[in-house]
mmCIF file of C-alpha atoms in Angstrom:
data_model
loop_
_atom_site.group_PDB
_atom_site.id
_atom_site.type_symbol
_atom_site.label_atom_id
_atom_site.label_comp_id
_atom_site.label_asym_id
_atom_site.label_seq_id
_atom_site.Cartn_x
_atom_site.Cartn_y
_atom_site.Cartn_z
ATOM 1 C CA MET K 1 155.559 66.188 145.740
ATOM 2 C CA ILE K 2 153.867 64.251 142.928
ATOM 3 C CA VAL K 3 150.669 62.335 143.676
ATOM 4 C CA HIS K 4 149.142 59.713 141.366
ATOM 5 C CA GLU K 5 146.147 57.412 141.878
ATOM 6 C CA TRP K 6 148.024 54.113 141.426
ATOM 7 C CA LEU K 7 150.840 52.955 139.169
ATOM 8 C CA GLU K 8 150.180 50.281 136.547
ATOM 9 C CA PRO K 9 152.376 48.653 133.870
ATOM 10 C CA LEU K 10 150.228 50.045 131.040
ATOM 11 C CA GLY K 11 147.950 53.010 130.588
ATOM 12 C CA GLY K 12 147.715 56.480 129.144
ATOM 13 C CA ALA K 13 147.749 58.147 132.557
ATOM 14 C CA GLU K 14 150.929 56.239 133.418
ATOM 15 C CA LYS K 15 152.643 57.597 130.291
ATOM 16 C CA VAL K 16 151.731 61.114 131.334
ATOM 17 C CA MET K 17 152.907 60.371 134.853
ATOM 18 C CA GLU K 18 156.306 59.327 133.497
ATOM 19 C CA GLU K 19 156.641 62.687 131.756
ATOM 20 C CA ILE K 20 155.668 64.554 134.917
ATOM 21 C CA ALA K 21 158.153 62.540 136.956
ATOM 22 C CA ALA K 22 160.888 63.274 134.416
ATOM 23 C CA LEU K 23 160.103 66.982 134.579
ATOM 24 C CA TYR K 24 160.527 66.986 138.359
ATOM 25 C CA PRO K 25 163.147 64.284 138.976
ATOM 26 C CA ASP K 26 163.779 65.277 142.583
ATOM 27 C CA SER K 27 160.136 65.076 143.617
ATOM 28 C CA PRO K 28 158.964 62.004 145.556
ATOM 29 C CA ILE K 29 155.889 60.132 144.344
ATOM 30 C CA ARG K 30 152.938 59.115 146.503
ATOM 31 C CA CYS K 31 150.308 56.637 145.263
ATOM 32 C CA LEU K 32 147.675 54.302 146.692
ATOM 33 C CA TRP K 33 149.669 51.282 145.464
ATOM 34 C CA ASN K 34 152.403 50.535 142.961
ATOM 35 C CA ASP K 35 151.811 47.688 140.498
ATOM 36 C CA ALA K 36 154.639 48.853 138.224
ATOM 37 C CA PRO K 37 157.757 48.827 140.403
ATOM 38 C CA GLN K 38 159.974 48.911 137.320
ATOM 39 C CA ARG K 39 158.811 52.408 136.348
ATOM 40 C CA PHE K 40 160.580 54.361 139.080
ATOM 41 C CA GLU K 41 163.274 53.811 141.677
ATOM 42 C CA SER K 42 161.715 52.177 144.713
ATOM 43 C CA SER K 43 163.133 54.844 147.011
ATOM 44 C CA ARG K 44 161.145 57.471 145.152
ATOM 45 C CA VAL K 45 157.694 55.878 145.462
ATOM 46 C CA THR K 46 155.687 55.559 148.680
ATOM 47 C CA GLU K 47 152.474 53.543 148.814
ATOM 48 C CA THR K 48 149.611 54.040 151.252
ATOM 49 C CA TRP K 49 148.515 51.401 153.756
ATOM 50 C CA LEU K 50 145.854 50.351 151.236
ATOM 51 C CA ALA K 51 148.614 48.638 149.253
ATOM 52 C CA ARG K 52 149.018 46.095 152.053
ATOM 53 C CA THR K 53 145.409 44.951 151.824
ATOM 54 C CA PRO K 54 143.491 42.805 149.302
ATOM 55 C CA LEU K 55 141.603 45.943 148.264
ATOM 56 C CA ARG K 56 144.456 46.923 145.953
ATOM 57 C CA ARG K 57 143.099 44.242 143.592
ATOM 58 C CA HIS K 58 139.503 45.420 143.885
ATOM 59 C CA LYS K 59 139.240 49.103 142.994
ATOM 60 C CA ALA K 60 135.435 49.212 143.140
ATOM 61 C CA LEU K 61 135.427 47.813 146.680
ATOM 62 C CA ALA K 62 138.178 50.217 147.730
ATOM 63 C CA LEU K 63 136.371 53.191 146.226
ATOM 64 C CA PRO K 64 134.428 54.329 149.327
ATOM 65 C CA ILE K 65 137.519 54.581 151.517
ATOM 66 C CA MET K 66 139.925 56.094 148.997
ATOM 67 C CA PRO K 67 138.991 59.712 149.773
ATOM 68 C CA GLU K 68 139.912 59.300 153.435
ATOM 69 C CA VAL K 69 143.103 57.402 152.649
ATOM 70 C CA TRP K 70 144.208 60.407 150.610
ATOM 71 C CA ARG K 71 143.563 62.715 153.570
ATOM 72 C CA HIS K 72 146.064 60.962 155.835
ATOM 73 C CA LEU K 73 149.337 60.855 153.908
ATOM 74 C CA GLY K 74 151.599 61.762 156.790
ATOM 75 C CA SER K 75 154.039 64.598 157.171
ATOM 76 C CA SER K 76 155.865 66.224 154.278
ATOM 77 C CA ASP K 77 157.894 69.365 153.780
ATOM 78 C CA ALA K 78 157.011 69.624 150.075
ATOM 79 C CA GLU K 79 156.746 73.174 148.785
ATOM 80 C CA TRP K 80 154.016 72.217 146.311
ATOM 81 C CA ILE K 81 151.855 69.215 145.429
ATOM 82 C CA LEU K 82 151.067 68.109 141.892
ATOM 83 C CA SER K 83 148.221 65.588 141.753
ATOM 84 C CA SER K 84 147.778 63.470 138.623
ATOM 85 C CA SER K 85 144.119 62.612 139.086
ATOM 86 C CA HIS K 86 141.398 60.600 137.400
ATOM 87 C CA LEU K 87 139.644 59.521 140.602
ATOM 88 C CA PHE K 88 140.472 61.005 144.018
ATOM 89 C CA ALA K 89 144.188 61.875 143.957
ATOM 90 C CA HIS K 90 143.227 65.557 144.022
ATOM 91 C CA HIS K 91 141.939 64.929 147.580
ATOM 92 C CA ALA K 92 145.549 64.416 148.726
ATOM 93 C CA ARG K 93 146.475 66.137 151.968
ATOM 94 C CA PHE K 94 149.664 65.982 154.006
ATOM 95 C CA SER K 95 150.450 67.047 157.529
ATOM 96 C CA GLY K 96 153.455 69.117 158.493
ATOM 97 C CA PRO K 97 154.709 72.032 156.357
ATOM 98 C CA ALA K 98 153.030 70.611 153.227
ATOM 99 C CA ARG K 99 149.586 70.967 154.834
ATOM 100 C CA ASN K 100 149.371 74.483 153.426
ATOM 101 C CA ALA K 101 151.441 73.942 150.285
ATOM 102 C CA PRO K 102 149.807 75.005 147.008
ATOM 103 C CA LYS K 103 148.178 72.085 145.207
ATOM 104 C CA TYR K 104 148.015 71.759 141.438
ATOM 105 C CA VAL K 105 145.754 69.135 139.858
ATOM 106 C CA TYR K 106 146.319 67.656 136.409
ATOM 107 C CA ALA K 107 142.891 66.162 135.775
ATOM 108 C CA TYR K 108 142.195 63.431 133.235
ATOM 109 C CA THR K 109 138.537 63.596 134.215
ATOM 110 C CA PRO K 110 136.355 63.945 137.295
ATOM 111 C CA ALA K 111 135.805 60.386 138.500
ATOM 112 C CA ARG K 112 133.518 58.643 136.037
ATOM 113 C CA TYR K 113 132.751 56.045 138.728
ATOM 114 C CA ILE K 114 130.632 58.586 140.573
ATOM 115 C CA TRP K 115 129.856 61.393 138.120
ATOM 116 C CA GLU K 116 129.009 59.318 135.030
ATOM 117 C CA PRO K 117 128.433 55.736 136.227
ATOM 118 C CA ASP K 118 126.573 54.799 133.049
ATOM 119 C CA ALA K 119 129.728 55.606 131.067
ATOM 120 C CA ASP K 120 132.000 53.452 133.235
ATOM 121 C CA VAL K 121 131.197 49.820 133.982
ATOM 122 C CA ARG K 122 133.070 50.130 137.288
ATOM 123 C CA GLY K 123 130.504 52.657 138.435
ATOM 124 C CA ASN K 124 127.683 50.177 137.960
ATOM 125 C CA SER K 125 128.658 47.933 140.847
ATOM 126 C CA PHE K 126 126.322 47.917 143.845
ATOM 127 C CA GLY K 127 129.000 49.381 146.104
ATOM 128 C CA ALA K 128 129.885 52.198 143.734
ATOM 129 C CA ARG K 129 126.275 53.216 143.170
ATOM 130 C CA ALA K 130 125.498 53.083 146.891
ATOM 131 C CA VAL K 131 128.157 55.653 147.716
ATOM 132 C CA SER K 132 128.114 57.766 144.562
ATOM 133 C CA ARG K 133 125.763 60.482 145.843
ATOM 134 C CA PRO K 134 127.669 61.326 149.051
ATOM 135 C CA LEU K 135 130.974 60.966 147.215
ATOM 136 C CA ARG K 136 129.883 63.484 144.586
ATOM 137 C CA ALA K 137 129.236 66.085 147.278
ATOM 138 C CA LEU K 138 132.566 65.317 148.949
ATOM 139 C CA ASP K 139 134.430 65.341 145.644
ATOM 140 C CA ARG K 140 133.016 68.700 144.627
ATOM 141 C CA ARG K 141 133.870 70.217 148.000
ATOM 142 C CA ARG K 142 137.463 69.006 147.968
ATOM 143 C CA ALA K 143 137.891 70.090 144.348
ATOM 144 C CA GLN K 144 137.749 73.655 145.685
ATOM 145 C CA GLU K 145 141.074 73.160 147.506
ATOM 146 C CA PRO K 146 143.589 73.194 144.623
ATOM 147 C CA LYS K 147 145.286 76.430 143.709
ATOM 148 C CA SER K 148 144.835 75.554 140.043
ATOM 149 C CA ILE K 149 143.490 72.750 137.847
ATOM 150 C CA ALA K 150 144.627 71.752 134.362
ATOM 151 C CA ALA K 151 142.433 69.531 132.187
ATOM 152 C CA ILE K 152 143.686 67.220 129.451
ATOM 153 C CA SER K 153 141.238 68.694 126.916
ATOM 154 C CA GLU K 154 138.487 71.254 126.463
ATOM 155 C CA PHE K 155 136.069 68.325 126.632
ATOM 156 C CA VAL K 156 137.284 67.566 130.171
ATOM 157 C CA ARG K 157 137.523 71.244 131.090
ATOM 158 C CA GLU K 158 133.781 71.561 130.468
ATOM 159 C CA ARG K 159 133.120 68.508 132.644
ATOM 160 C CA ILE K 160 135.257 69.973 135.439
ATOM 161 C CA LYS K 161 133.188 73.152 135.315
ATOM 162 C CA ARG K 162 129.946 71.165 135.415
ATOM 163 C CA ASP K 163 130.908 68.610 138.074
ATOM 164 C CA TRP K 164 133.286 70.557 140.293
ATOM 165 C CA GLY K 165 132.238 74.140 139.627
ATOM 166 C CA ARG K 166 135.864 75.058 138.920
ATOM 167 C CA ASP K 167 137.539 76.886 136.074
ATOM 168 C CA SER K 168 140.611 75.204 134.634
ATOM 169 C CA ILE K 169 143.198 75.573 131.925
ATOM 170 C CA VAL K 170 143.974 72.970 129.250
ATOM 171 C CA ILE K 171 147.345 71.250 128.874
ATOM 172 C CA TYR K 172 147.128 68.483 126.305
ATOM 173 C CA PRO K 173 148.871 65.192 127.182
ATOM 174 C CA PRO K 174 152.227 64.451 125.554
ATOM 175 C CA VAL K 175 152.405 62.250 122.467
ATOM 176 C CA ASP K 176 155.705 60.696 121.429
ATOM 177 C CA ILE K 177 155.596 62.177 117.935
ATOM 178 C CA ALA K 178 159.246 61.295 117.291
ATOM 179 C CA ALA K 179 158.424 57.585 117.589
ATOM 180 C CA PHE K 180 156.157 57.905 114.530
ATOM 181 C CA ALA K 181 158.340 60.153 112.391
ATOM 182 C CA ASP K 182 159.651 58.992 109.021
ATOM 183 C CA ASP K 183 163.144 58.541 110.458
ATOM 184 C CA ALA K 184 162.043 56.840 113.696
ATOM 185 C CA PRO K 185 164.250 53.914 114.730
ATOM 186 C CA GLY K 186 163.014 50.342 114.769
ATOM 187 C CA GLU K 187 162.968 47.670 112.106
ATOM 188 C CA LEU K 188 160.314 45.120 111.301
ATOM 189 C CA THR K 189 160.948 41.459 111.905
ATOM 190 C CA GLU K 190 160.635 39.072 108.990
ATOM 191 C CA GLY K 191 157.240 37.960 110.268
ATOM 192 C CA GLU K 192 156.020 41.547 110.593
ATOM 193 C CA GLN K 193 157.149 42.334 107.057
ATOM 194 C CA GLN K 194 155.181 39.327 105.830
ATOM 195 C CA ILE K 195 152.083 40.696 107.563
ATOM 196 C CA LEU K 196 152.492 44.015 105.769
ATOM 197 C CA ASP K 197 153.149 42.354 102.422
ATOM 198 C CA SER K 198 149.951 40.326 102.767
ATOM 199 C CA LEU K 199 147.762 43.428 103.043
ATOM 200 C CA PRO K 200 146.080 45.076 100.059
ATOM 201 C CA ASP K 201 147.395 48.419 98.845
ATOM 202 C CA THR K 202 144.337 50.236 100.190
ATOM 203 C CA PHE K 203 142.850 49.656 103.633
ATOM 204 C CA VAL K 204 141.274 51.513 106.536
ATOM 205 C CA MET K 205 142.626 50.892 110.008
ATOM 206 C CA GLY K 206 141.394 50.687 113.568
ATOM 207 C CA ALA K 207 143.694 50.068 116.526
ATOM 208 C CA SER K 208 143.175 49.998 120.279
ATOM 209 C CA ARG K 209 142.420 47.566 123.040
ATOM 210 C CA PHE K 210 139.515 45.406 121.912
ATOM 211 C CA ILE K 211 136.858 46.446 124.426
ATOM 212 C CA PRO K 212 133.222 47.408 123.756
ATOM 213 C CA TYR K 213 133.374 51.170 124.195
ATOM 214 C CA LYS K 214 136.144 51.502 121.595
ATOM 215 C CA ARG K 215 133.464 50.629 118.995
ATOM 216 C CA LEU K 216 135.783 48.817 116.610
ATOM 217 C CA ASP K 217 132.675 47.248 115.118
ATOM 218 C CA LEU K 218 132.117 50.624 113.459
ATOM 219 C CA VAL K 219 135.504 50.353 111.747
ATOM 220 C CA ILE K 220 134.333 47.114 110.140
ATOM 221 C CA GLN K 221 131.022 48.714 109.204
ATOM 222 C CA LEU K 222 132.858 51.664 107.652
ATOM 223 C CA GLY K 223 135.003 49.361 105.551
ATOM 224 C CA VAL K 224 131.937 47.479 104.367
ATOM 225 C CA ALA K 225 130.065 50.713 103.574
ATOM 226 C CA ALA K 226 133.009 52.090 101.579
ATOM 227 C CA ASP K 227 134.003 48.711 100.102
ATOM 228 C CA VAL K 228 137.534 49.003 101.500
ATOM 229 C CA HIS K 229 139.589 46.366 103.320
ATOM 230 C CA VAL K 230 139.794 46.733 107.120
ATOM 231 C CA VAL K 231 142.793 46.146 109.390
ATOM 232 C CA LEU K 232 142.160 45.904 113.138
ATOM 233 C CA ALA K 233 145.290 45.997 115.300
ATOM 234 C CA GLY K 234 145.287 45.022 118.962
ATOM 235 C CA ASN K 235 143.648 42.472 121.218
ATOM 236 C CA GLY K 236 141.236 42.277 124.107
ATOM 237 C CA PRO K 237 137.984 40.850 125.459
ATOM 238 C CA SER K 238 135.928 41.837 122.393
ATOM 239 C CA MET K 239 138.040 39.808 119.972
ATOM 240 C CA GLY K 240 135.393 37.071 119.686
ATOM 241 C CA GLU K 241 132.585 39.473 118.847
ATOM 242 C CA LEU K 242 134.736 41.332 116.322
ATOM 243 C CA ARG K 243 135.788 38.106 114.605
ATOM 244 C CA ALA K 244 132.165 37.007 114.424
ATOM 245 C CA LEU K 245 131.270 40.295 112.750
ATOM 246 C CA ALA K 246 134.229 39.981 110.384
ATOM 247 C CA ASP K 247 133.124 36.461 109.428
ATOM 248 C CA GLN K 248 129.984 37.991 107.954
ATOM 249 C CA HIS K 249 132.224 39.721 105.402
ATOM 250 C CA PRO K 250 134.713 37.051 104.277
ATOM 251 C CA GLY K 251 138.093 38.321 103.170
ATOM 252 C CA GLN K 252 137.415 41.931 104.100
ATOM 253 C CA VAL K 253 138.970 42.134 107.583
ATOM 254 C CA THR K 254 142.517 41.361 108.740
ATOM 255 C CA PHE K 255 143.400 41.155 112.438
ATOM 256 C CA VAL K 256 146.915 42.053 113.582
ATOM 257 C CA ASP K 257 147.484 40.784 117.109
ATOM 258 C CA ARG K 258 149.331 43.106 119.506
ATOM 259 C CA PRO K 259 151.556 44.876 116.948
ATOM 260 C CA SER K 260 154.972 46.118 117.991
ATOM 261 C CA LEU K 261 155.630 49.850 117.846
ATOM 262 C CA ALA K 262 157.487 49.395 114.548
ATOM 263 C CA LEU K 263 154.617 47.453 112.988
ATOM 264 C CA LEU K 264 151.985 49.842 114.338
ATOM 265 C CA ARG K 265 153.901 52.739 112.811
ATOM 266 C CA GLU K 266 153.978 51.042 109.396
ATOM 267 C CA LEU K 267 150.291 50.195 109.579
ATOM 268 C CA TYR K 268 149.494 53.836 110.309
ATOM 269 C CA ARG K 269 151.646 54.965 107.379
ATOM 270 C CA ARG K 270 150.117 52.595 104.861
ATOM 271 C CA ALA K 271 146.497 53.037 105.889
ATOM 272 C CA LEU K 272 144.203 55.178 103.786
ATOM 273 C CA VAL K 273 142.730 56.475 107.039
ATOM 274 C CA TYR K 274 142.793 55.696 110.751
ATOM 275 C CA VAL K 275 139.262 55.308 112.121
ATOM 276 C CA PHE K 276 138.614 56.293 115.759
ATOM 277 C CA PRO K 277 134.951 55.841 116.767
ATOM 278 C CA PRO K 278 135.000 56.148 120.603
ATOM 279 C CA ILE K 279 134.234 59.272 122.601
ATOM 280 C CA GLU K 280 137.482 59.804 124.502
ATOM 281 C CA ASP K 281 138.621 62.518 126.858
ATOM 282 C CA PHE K 282 141.686 63.068 124.650
ATOM 283 C CA GLY K 283 142.763 60.168 122.416
ATOM 284 C CA ILE K 284 146.466 59.619 121.757
ATOM 285 C CA MET K 285 146.212 57.234 118.800
ATOM 286 C CA PRO K 286 144.634 59.740 116.369
ATOM 287 C CA VAL K 287 147.608 62.025 116.995
ATOM 288 C CA GLU K 288 150.016 59.133 116.403
ATOM 289 C CA ALA K 289 148.306 58.387 113.093
ATOM 290 C CA MET K 290 148.524 62.021 111.993
ATOM 291 C CA ALA K 291 152.211 62.041 112.939
ATOM 292 C CA THR K 292 152.764 59.470 110.179
ATOM 293 C CA GLY K 293 150.825 61.617 107.693
ATOM 294 C CA THR K 294 147.638 59.542 107.818
ATOM 295 C CA PRO K 295 144.256 61.292 108.169
ATOM 296 C CA VAL K 296 141.727 60.361 110.841
ATOM 297 C CA ILE K 297 137.981 59.780 110.908
ATOM 298 C CA ALA K 298 136.622 60.456 114.406
ATOM 299 C CA ARG K 299 133.642 61.786 116.348
ATOM 300 C CA SER K 300 132.691 65.445 116.062
ATOM 301 C CA PHE K 301 132.694 65.704 119.865
ATOM 302 C CA GLY K 302 135.071 64.498 122.548
ATOM 303 C CA GLY K 303 138.815 64.853 122.713
ATOM 304 C CA ALA K 304 139.521 63.754 119.140
ATOM 305 C CA ALA K 305 137.467 66.685 117.855
ATOM 306 C CA GLU K 306 140.167 68.933 119.338
ATOM 307 C CA THR K 307 143.082 67.188 117.646
ATOM 308 C CA VAL K 308 141.598 66.333 114.236
ATOM 309 C CA VAL K 309 140.755 69.277 111.955
ATOM 310 C CA ASP K 310 137.739 68.475 109.815
ATOM 311 C CA GLY K 311 138.596 68.731 106.129
ATOM 312 C CA VAL K 312 142.271 69.411 106.854
ATOM 313 C CA THR K 313 143.594 66.374 108.733
ATOM 314 C CA GLY K 314 140.540 64.139 108.607
ATOM 315 C CA ALA K 315 136.773 63.994 108.922
ATOM 316 C CA LEU K 316 134.611 64.437 112.023
ATOM 317 C CA LEU K 317 131.297 62.587 112.107
ATOM 318 C CA PRO K 318 128.332 63.248 114.422
ATOM 319 C CA ASN K 319 126.798 59.784 114.308
ATOM 320 C CA PHE K 320 128.933 57.376 112.255
ATOM 321 C CA THR K 321 125.976 56.529 110.024
ATOM 322 C CA GLU K 322 126.625 54.468 106.916
ATOM 323 C CA THR K 323 126.249 57.529 104.698
ATOM 324 C CA GLU K 324 128.571 59.633 106.880
ATOM 325 C CA MET K 325 131.217 56.922 106.883
ATOM 326 C CA ARG K 326 131.107 56.346 103.137
ATOM 327 C CA GLU K 327 131.334 60.071 102.377
ATOM 328 C CA ALA K 328 134.141 60.518 104.918
ATOM 329 C CA VAL K 329 136.335 57.934 103.194
ATOM 330 C CA ASP K 330 135.934 59.851 99.926
ATOM 331 C CA ARG K 331 136.741 63.154 101.639
ATOM 332 C CA VAL K 332 139.931 62.056 103.373
ATOM 333 C CA ALA K 333 141.416 60.569 100.199
ATOM 334 C CA SER K 334 142.666 64.035 99.198
ATOM 335 C CA ILE K 335 144.058 65.043 102.606
ATOM 336 C CA ASP K 336 147.637 66.373 102.513
ATOM 337 C CA PRO K 337 149.949 64.200 104.677
ATOM 338 C CA ALA K 338 152.037 67.280 105.494
ATOM 339 C CA ALA K 339 148.992 68.920 107.087
ATOM 340 C CA CYS K 340 148.481 65.851 109.280
ATOM 341 C CA LYS K 341 152.097 65.904 110.442
ATOM 342 C CA ALA K 342 151.979 69.631 111.164
ATOM 343 C CA GLN K 343 148.848 69.185 113.266
ATOM 344 C CA ALA K 344 150.397 66.324 115.252
ATOM 345 C CA ASP K 345 153.405 68.510 116.052
ATOM 346 C CA GLN K 346 151.212 70.589 118.354
ATOM 347 C CA PHE K 347 151.004 67.697 120.825
ATOM 348 C CA THR K 348 154.665 66.886 121.385
ATOM 349 C CA ARG K 349 156.361 66.064 124.642
ATOM 350 C CA ALA K 350 158.123 69.429 124.414
ATOM 351 C CA ALA K 351 154.781 71.236 124.193
ATOM 352 C CA PHE K 352 153.577 69.358 127.277
ATOM 353 C CA HIS K 353 156.766 70.163 129.183
ATOM 354 C CA LYS K 354 156.403 73.862 128.406
ATOM 355 C CA GLY K 355 152.760 73.855 129.415
ATOM 356 C CA MET K 356 153.528 72.185 132.729
ATOM 357 C CA THR K 357 156.493 74.378 133.650
ATOM 358 C CA ASP K 358 154.588 77.534 132.710
ATOM 359 C CA TRP K 359 151.778 76.334 134.966
ATOM 360 C CA VAL K 360 153.570 74.862 137.989
ATOM 361 C CA GLY K 361 157.086 76.199 137.521
ATOM 362 C CA SER K 362 160.419 74.575 136.819
#
């Protein structure tokens, strides 16, 4: 039995979930609700009763009752349970033979809503803050139930130890390295080629959803500090603020709206460096960039500090000060692309599959 919080059309956890589901194709999937019915055969996925209520559209309001919903999943004869959890999916409990089945938890993080509300805007709602204290106690208690826990990074493993009081192993999430290889399929459209041709020979690159905590403003500041053109790829709510900042430096920033995979791959390849300022639990995009041979500038703590090797595949910065950023651009200019590709190869889908089957079984 595979358990996942909820299924969405997009998201890093959903990509991992697809790999888990492919590893265990005969295992049914249980989730709170399914907003991505195209991902899996409908007969394989079962939603909870919460899916039939308006609360499926209001996660913060549903938060207080989620733990109890997970405790009443009905009867199952599953021999094991694998919970893909970033909130409360690790609370899952079935009746029947599966009541005593061993439970494995693949943890993206203990729920930020309740453990680190200042780091997650969803945890700042009145409802979330009102219930966070009792939910922390409940969450820690139920985190003692799993037979074993795997974290997505050492950064998360340390948080699991602090918040749940549990030891865990680390199995890094899968990255589709083949999609960013030199011989990867996919051709640019004429319009995409024109975008590439319009860019200067040397530029630094940032790419992600345009939201505040991604700190894409620091990518612009880095380009200004190093006097290098900046390309920002993506879209999102912070577009207006980023454009306003770019307007202060005319001609120095190019925005590429929602690039296709083929265009993203070419942007990675041509960039002098991919800049990744946020503190993430893992961070897939730095690995994608390295898979194309491009070095990465990232934080010296967080998940990216585990994938980027300072001085070998990029530069790790404590504070992203102007001096640090300017010196980092000089340092990465001599990075060997082959070293970047070799580092990225440690985070393949095959490596994830082996880690999971060694942990749970085949």
